CSV table of N, CA and C in Angstrom, one decimal:
chain,number,residue,atom,x,y,z
A,180,MET,N,0.8,-1.2,0.0
A,180,MET,CA,0.0,0.0,0.0
A,180,MET,C,0.9,1.2,0.0
A,181,THR,N,0.6,2.2,-0.8
A,181,THR,CA,1.3,3.4,-0.9
A,181,THR,C,1.4,4.1,0.4
A,182,TRP,N,2.6,4.7,0.7
A,182,TRP,CA,2.8,5.4,2.0
A,182,TRP,C,3.3,6.8,1.6
A,183,ILE,N,2.7,7.8,2.4
A,183,ILE,CA,3.0,9.2,2.1
A,183,ILE,C,3.5,9.8,3.4
A,184,ASP,N,4.7,10.4,3.3
A,184,ASP,CA,5.2,11.2,4.4
A,184,ASP,C,4.8,12.6,4.1
A,185,GLY,N,4.2,13.3,5.0
A,185,GLY,CA,3.8,14.7,4.8
A,185,GLY,C,4.4,15.6,5.8
A,186,PHE,N,4.8,16.8,5.4
A,186,PHE,CA,5.5,17.8,6.2
A,186,PHE,C,4.9,19.2,5.9
A,187,VAL,N,4.8,20.0,7.0
A,187,VAL,CA,4.5,21.4,6.9
A,187,VAL,C,5.6,22.1,7.7
A,188,ILE,N,6.3,23.1,7.0
A,188,ILE,CA,7.5,23.7,7.6
A,188,ILE,C,7.4,25.2,7.4
A,189,PRO,N,7.7,26.0,8.4
A,189,PRO,CA,7.8,27.4,8.2
A,189,PRO,C,9.3,27.7,7.8
A,190,VAL,N,9.4,28.5,6.7
A,190,VAL,CA,10.7,28.8,6.2
A,190,VAL,C,10.8,30.3,5.9
A,191,PRO,N,11.8,31.0,6.3
A,191,PRO,CA,11.9,32.5,6.0
A,191,PRO,C,11.7,32.7,4.5
A,192,GLU,N,10.9,33.7,4.1
A,192,GLU,CA,10.7,34.1,2.7
A,192,GLU,C,12.0,34.3,2.0
A,193,ALA,N,12.9,35.0,2.7
A,193,ALA,CA,14.2,35.3,2.1
A,193,ALA,C,15.1,34.1,1.8
A,194,ARG,N,14.7,33.0,2.3
A,194,ARG,CA,15.5,31.7,2.1
A,194,ARG,C,14.8,30.8,1.1
A,195,ARG,N,13.7,31.3,0.4
A,195,ARG,CA,12.9,30.4,-0.5
A,195,ARG,C,13.8,29.7,-1.5
A,196,ALA,N,14.7,30.4,-2.2
A,196,ALA,CA,15.6,29.8,-3.2
A,196,ALA,C,16.5,28.8,-2.6
A,197,ASP,N,17.1,29.2,-1.4
A,197,ASP,CA,18.0,28.2,-0.7
A,197,ASP,C,17.2,27.0,-0.3
A,198,TYR,N,16.0,27.1,0.2
A,198,TYR,CA,15.2,25.9,0.5
A,198,TYR,C,15.0,25.1,-0.7
A,199,ALA,N,14.6,25.7,-1.8
A,199,ALA,CA,14.3,24.9,-3.0
A,199,ALA,C,15.5,24.1,-3.5
A,200,ALA,N,16.7,24.8,-3.4
A,200,ALA,CA,17.9,24.1,-3.9
A,200,ALA,C,18.2,22.9,-2.9
A,201,MET,N,18.1,23.1,-1.6
A,201,MET,CA,18.3,22.0,-0.7
A,201,MET,C,17.3,20.9,-0.9
A,202,ALA,N,16.1,21.3,-1.0
A,202,ALA,CA,15.0,20.3,-1.2
A,202,ALA,C,15.2,19.4,-2.5
A,203,GLU,N,15.7,20.0,-3.5
A,203,GLU,CA,16.0,19.2,-4.7
A,203,GLU,C,17.1,18.2,-4.5
A,204,LYS,N,18.2,18.6,-3.8
A,204,LYS,CA,19.2,17.7,-3.4
A,204,LYS,C,18.8,16.5,-2.5
A,205,VAL,N,18.0,16.9,-1.5
A,205,VAL,CA,17.5,15.9,-0.6
A,205,VAL,C,16.5,15.0,-1.3
A,206,GLY,N,15.6,15.6,-2.1
A,206,GLY,CA,14.7,14.8,-2.8
A,206,GLY,C,15.3,13.8,-3.7
A,207,ARG,N,16.4,14.1,-4.4
A,207,ARG,CA,17.2,13.2,-5.2
A,207,ARG,C,17.6,12.0,-4.4
A,208,ILE,N,18.1,12.3,-3.2
A,208,ILE,CA,18.6,11.2,-2.3
A,208,ILE,C,17.5,10.3,-1.9
A,209,PHE,N,16.3,10.8,-1.6
A,209,PHE,CA,15.1,10.0,-1.2
A,209,PHE,C,14.7,9.2,-2.5
A,210,LEU,N,14.7,9.8,-3.6
A,210,LEU,CA,14.3,9.0,-4.8
A,210,LEU,C,15.3,7.9,-5.1
A,211,ASP,N,16.6,8.1,-4.8
A,211,ASP,CA,17.6,7.1,-5.0
A,211,ASP,C,17.5,6.0,-4.0
A,212,HIS,N,16.7,6.2,-2.9
A,212,HIS,CA,16.6,5.2,-1.9
A,212,HIS,C,15.1,4.7,-1.8
A,213,GLY,N,14.4,4.8,-2.9
A,213,GLY,CA,13.1,4.1,-3.0
A,213,GLY,C,11.9,5.0,-3.1
A,214,ALA,N,11.9,6.3,-2.8
A,214,ALA,CA,10.7,7.1,-3.0
A,214,ALA,C,10.3,7.1,-4.4
A,215,SER,N,9.0,7.2,-4.7
A,215,SER,CA,8.5,7.3,-6.0
A,215,SER,C,8.2,8.7,-6.5
A,216,GLN,N,7.9,9.6,-5.6
A,216,GLN,CA,7.7,11.0,-5.9
A,216,GLN,C,8.0,11.9,-4.8
A,217,ILE,N,8.5,13.1,-5.1
A,217,ILE,CA,8.7,14.2,-4.2
A,217,ILE,C,7.9,15.4,-4.6
A,218,VAL,N,7.2,16.0,-3.7
A,218,VAL,CA,6.4,17.2,-3.9
A,218,VAL,C,6.8,18.2,-2.9
A,219,GLU,N,7.3,19.4,-3.4
A,219,GLU,CA,7.6,20.5,-2.5
A,219,GLU,C,6.8,21.7,-3.0
A,220,SER,N,6.0,22.3,-2.1
A,220,SER,CA,5.2,23.5,-2.5
A,220,SER,C,5.4,24.6,-1.5
A,221,TRP,N,5.3,25.8,-2.1
A,221,TRP,CA,5.4,27.1,-1.3
A,221,TRP,C,4.1,27.8,-1.2
A,222,SER,N,3.8,28.3,0.0
A,222,SER,CA,2.5,29.0,0.2
A,222,SER,C,2.3,30.1,-0.8
A,223,ALA,N,1.1,30.1,-1.4
A,223,ALA,CA,0.8,31.1,-2.3
A,223,ALA,C,-0.6,31.7,-2.0
A,224,ASP,N,-1.5,30.8,-1.6
A,224,ASP,CA,-2.9,31.2,-1.2
A,224,ASP,C,-3.3,30.5,0.0
A,225,VAL,N,-2.7,30.8,1.1
A,225,VAL,CA,-2.9,30.1,2.4
A,225,VAL,C,-3.7,31.1,3.3
A,226,PRO,N,-5.0,30.9,3.5
A,226,PRO,CA,-5.8,31.8,4.3
A,226,PRO,C,-5.5,31.6,5.8
A,227,ARG,N,-5.6,32.7,6.5
A,227,ARG,CA,-5.6,32.7,7.9
A,227,ARG,C,-7.0,32.3,8.4
A,228,GLY,N,-7.0,31.3,9.3
A,228,GLY,CA,-8.3,30.8,9.8
A,228,GLY,C,-8.7,31.5,11.1
A,229,GLU,N,-10.0,31.3,11.4
A,229,GLU,CA,-10.5,31.9,12.7
A,229,GLU,C,-10.1,31.0,13.9
A,230,VAL,N,-10.0,29.7,13.7
A,230,VAL,CA,-9.7,28.8,14.8
A,230,VAL,C,-8.2,28.3,14.6
A,231,THR,N,-7.9,27.8,13.5
A,231,THR,CA,-6.6,27.3,13.2
A,231,THR,C,-6.2,27.4,11.7
A,232,ASP,N,-5.0,27.3,11.4
A,232,ASP,CA,-4.5,27.4,10.0
A,232,ASP,C,-3.1,26.9,9.9
A,233,PHE,N,-2.5,26.8,8.7
A,233,PHE,CA,-1.2,26.3,8.6
A,233,PHE,C,-0.2,27.2,9.4
A,234,TYR,N,-0.4,28.5,9.4
A,234,TYR,CA,0.5,29.4,10.1
A,234,TYR,C,0.6,29.1,11.6
A,235,ARG,N,-0.6,28.9,12.2
A,235,ARG,CA,-0.6,28.6,13.6
A,235,ARG,C,-0.1,27.2,13.9
A,236,ALA,N,-0.4,26.3,13.0
A,236,ALA,CA,0.1,24.9,13.2
A,236,ALA,C,1.6,24.8,13.4
A,237,VAL,N,2.3,25.7,12.7
A,237,VAL,CA,3.8,25.6,12.8
A,237,VAL,C,4.4,26.9,13.5
A,238,ALA,N,3.5,27.6,14.1
A,238,ALA,CA,3.9,28.9,14.8
A,238,ALA,C,4.8,29.8,13.9
A,239,ALA,N,4.3,30.0,12.7
A,239,ALA,CA,5.0,30.8,11.7
A,239,ALA,C,5.1,32.2,12.2
A,240,GLU,N,6.3,32.8,12.0
A,240,GLU,CA,6.6,34.1,12.4
A,240,GLU,C,6.5,35.1,11.2
A,241,PRO,N,6.4,36.4,11.4
A,241,PRO,CA,6.3,37.3,10.3
A,241,PRO,C,7.5,37.1,9.4
A,242,GLY,N,7.3,37.1,8.1
A,242,GLY,CA,8.3,36.9,7.1
A,242,GLY,C,8.6,35.5,6.7
A,243,GLU,N,7.8,34.6,7.3
A,243,GLU,CA,8.0,33.1,6.9
A,243,GLU,C,6.9,32.7,6.0
A,244,GLY,N,7.3,31.9,5.0
A,244,GLY,CA,6.4,31.2,4.2
A,244,GLY,C,6.1,29.8,4.7
A,245,ILE,N,5.1,29.1,4.2
A,245,ILE,CA,4.8,27.8,4.6
A,245,ILE,C,5.2,26.8,3.4
A,246,VAL,N,5.9,25.8,3.7
A,246,VAL,CA,6.2,24.7,2.8
A,246,VAL,C,5.4,23.5,3.1
A,247,PHE,N,4.7,23.0,2.1
A,247,PHE,CA,3.9,21.8,2.2
A,247,PHE,C,4.6,20.7,1.3
A,248,SER,N,5.0,19.6,1.9
A,248,SER,CA,5.8,18.7,1.2
A,248,SER,C,5.3,17.3,1.4
A,249,LEU,N,5.5,16.5,0.3
A,249,LEU,CA,5.1,15.1,0.4
A,249,LEU,C,6.2,14.2,-0.2
A,250,ILE,N,6.5,13.1,0.4
A,250,ILE,CA,7.3,12.1,-0.2
A,250,ILE,C,6.4,10.8,-0.3
A,251,VAL,N,6.3,10.4,-1.5
A,251,VAL,CA,5.4,9.2,-1.8
A,251,VAL,C,6.3,8.0,-2.0
A,252,TRP,N,6.0,6.9,-1.3
A,252,TRP,CA,6.7,5.7,-1.3
A,252,TRP,C,5.8,4.5,-1.7
A,253,PRO,N,6.3,3.5,-2.3
A,253,PRO,CA,5.5,2.3,-2.7
A,253,PRO,C,4.9,1.6,-1.5
A,254,SER,N,5.5,1.7,-0.3
A,254,SER,CA,5.0,1.0,0.9
A,254,SER,C,5.6,1.6,2.1
A,255,ARG,N,5.0,1.4,3.3
A,255,ARG,CA,5.6,1.8,4.5
A,255,ARG,C,7.0,1.2,4.8
A,256,GLU,N,7.1,-0.1,4.4
A,256,GLU,CA,8.4,-0.8,4.6
A,256,GLU,C,9.5,-0.2,3.8
A,257,ILE,N,9.2,0.2,2.6
A,257,ILE,CA,10.2,0.8,1.7
A,257,ILE,C,10.5,2.2,2.3
A,258,ALA,N,9.5,2.9,2.8
A,258,ALA,CA,9.7,4.2,3.4
A,258,ALA,C,10.7,4.1,4.6
A,259,GLU,N,10.4,3.2,5.4
A,259,GLU,CA,11.3,3.0,6.6
A,259,GLU,C,12.7,2.7,6.3
A,260,ALA,N,12.9,1.8,5.3
A,260,ALA,CA,14.2,1.5,4.9
A,260,ALA,C,14.9,2.6,4.1
A,261,GLY,N,14.1,3.3,3.3
A,261,GLY,CA,14.6,4.4,2.6
A,261,GLY,C,15.0,5.6,3.4
A,262,HIS,N,14.3,5.9,4.5
A,262,HIS,CA,14.7,6.9,5.4
A,262,HIS,C,16.0,6.6,6.1
A,263,LYS,N,16.2,5.4,6.5
A,263,LYS,CA,17.4,5.0,7.2
A,263,LYS,C,18.6,5.1,6.2
A,264,ALA,N,18.4,4.6,5.0
A,264,ALA,CA,19.4,4.7,3.9
A,264,ALA,C,19.7,6.1,3.5
A,265,ALA,N,18.7,7.0,3.4
A,265,ALA,CA,18.9,8.4,3.0
A,265,ALA,C,19.7,9.1,4.1
A,266,PHE,N,19.4,8.9,5.3
A,266,PHE,CA,20.1,9.7,6.4
A,266,PHE,C,21.5,9.1,6.6
A,267,ALA,N,21.8,7.9,6.2
A,267,ALA,CA,23.1,7.4,6.2
A,267,ALA,C,23.9,7.7,5.0
A,268,ASP,N,23.3,8.2,4.0
A,268,ASP,CA,23.9,8.6,2.7
A,268,ASP,C,24.8,9.8,2.9
A,269,PRO,N,26.1,9.8,2.6
A,269,PRO,CA,27.0,10.9,2.8
A,269,PRO,C,26.6,12.2,2.0
A,270,ARG,N,25.8,12.0,1.0
A,270,ARG,CA,25.3,13.2,0.3
A,270,ARG,C,24.4,14.1,1.1
A,271,MET,N,23.7,13.5,2.1
A,271,MET,CA,22.8,14.2,2.9
A,271,MET,C,23.5,15.3,3.7
A,272,ALA,N,24.7,15.1,4.1
A,272,ALA,CA,25.5,16.1,4.9
A,272,ALA,C,25.9,17.3,4.0
A,273,GLU,N,25.9,17.0,2.7
A,273,GLU,CA,26.3,18.1,1.7
A,273,GLU,C,25.1,18.7,1.0
A,274,ALA,N,23.9,18.3,1.4
A,274,ALA,CA,22.7,18.7,0.7
A,274,ALA,C,22.3,20.2,0.9
A,275,GLY,N,22.8,20.8,1.9
A,275,GLY,CA,22.5,22.2,2.1
A,275,GLY,C,22.2,22.5,3.6
A,276,ASP,N,22.0,23.8,3.8
A,276,ASP,CA,21.8,24.3,5.2
A,276,ASP,C,20.4,24.1,5.7
A,277,MET,N,20.2,23.0,6.4
A,277,MET,CA,18.9,22.7,7.0
A,277,MET,C,18.5,23.5,8.2
A,278,THR,N,19.5,24.3,8.7
A,278,THR,CA,19.2,25.2,9.8
A,278,THR,C,18.4,26.5,9.4
A,279,MET,N,18.1,26.6,8.1
A,279,MET,CA,17.3,27.7,7.6
A,279,MET,C,15.9,27.7,8.1
A,280,PHE,N,15.5,26.5,8.6
A,280,PHE,CA,14.1,26.4,9.2
A,280,PHE,C,14.3,25.8,10.6
A,281,ASN,N,13.3,26.1,11.4
A,281,ASN,CA,13.3,25.5,12.8
A,281,ASN,C,12.5,24.2,12.8
A,282,GLY,N,13.3,23.1,12.8
A,282,GLY,CA,12.7,21.8,12.8
A,282,GLY,C,11.8,21.5,14.0
A,283,ARG,N,11.9,22.2,15.0
A,283,ARG,CA,11.0,22.0,16.2
A,283,ARG,C,9.5,22.5,15.8
A,284,ARG,N,9.4,23.4,14.8
A,284,ARG,CA,8.1,23.9,14.5
A,284,ARG,C,7.5,23.2,13.2
A,285,MET,N,8.3,22.2,12.7
A,285,MET,CA,7.8,21.4,11.6
A,285,MET,C,6.8,20.4,12.1
A,286,ILE,N,5.7,20.2,11.3
A,286,ILE,CA,4.8,19.1,11.7
A,286,ILE,C,5.0,18.0,10.6
A,287,MET,N,4.9,16.8,10.9
A,287,MET,CA,5.1,15.7,10.0
A,287,MET,C,4.4,14.5,10.4
A,288,GLY,N,4.2,13.6,9.5
A,288,GLY,CA,3.5,12.3,9.8
A,288,GLY,C,3.6,11.4,8.6
A,289,GLY,N,3.3,10.1,8.8
A,289,GLY,CA,3.2,9.1,7.8
A,289,GLY,C,1.8,8.7,7.6
A,290,PHE,N,1.4,8.6,6.3
A,290,PHE,CA,0.0,8.3,6.0
A,290,PHE,C,-0.2,7.2,5.0
A,291,GLU,N,-1.2,6.3,5.2
A,291,GLU,CA,-1.5,5.3,4.3
A,291,GLU,C,-2.4,6.0,3.2
A,292,GLN,N,-2.2,5.7,2.0
A,292,GLN,CA,-3.0,6.3,0.9
A,292,GLN,C,-4.4,5.8,1.0
A,293,LEU,N,-5.3,6.7,1.0
A,293,LEU,CA,-6.8,6.4,1.1
A,293,LEU,C,-7.4,6.5,-0.3
A,294,LEU,N,-7.0,7.5,-1.1
A,294,LEU,CA,-7.5,7.7,-2.4
A,294,LEU,C,-6.5,8.6,-3.2
A,295,TRP,N,-6.4,8.3,-4.4
A,295,TRP,CA,-5.5,9.1,-5.3
A,295,TRP,C,-6.3,9.1,-6.7
A,296,MET,N,-6.7,10.2,-7.1
A,296,MET,CA,-7.5,10.3,-8.3
A,296,MET,C,-6.6,11.2,-9.3
A,297,GLY,N,-6.8,10.9,-10.6
A,297,GLY,CA,-6.1,11.7,-11.6
A,297,GLY,C,-4.7,11.1,-11.8
A,298,GLU,N,-4.0,11.7,-12.7
A,298,GLU,CA,-2.6,11.2,-13.1
A,298,GLU,C,-1.6,11.6,-12.1
A,299,ARG,N,-0.6,10.9,-11.9
A,299,ARG,CA,0.6,11.2,-11.1
A,299,ARG,C,1.6,11.7,-12.0
A,300,THR,N,2.1,12.9,-11.7
A,300,THR,CA,3.2,13.5,-12.6
A,300,THR,C,4.5,13.6,-11.8
């Protein structure tokens, strides 16, 4: 069953290009270790809610954008093995400055695919 790792991360707007470059390098590593798709997206139309929203979920500060990311894997087992292999891969240490965002404010989780409609690109 397809497994999806989901992430929401606050990143300084001024570091958007740096984040994109780092994400491309890290994404390649995950693909090399079994991921089937990497999706990185930057907030463009993220409304502020009355009760909760993406900004509050990650305690975003002024000047930060919201990154919404997915790593799609063929299965949970492949995802678990792929994560271990990716973080042991020496290229990970050279992928870029991950201190550009506060990992303590990142939310993440693993999800079993419930439905996927349309083509996968």
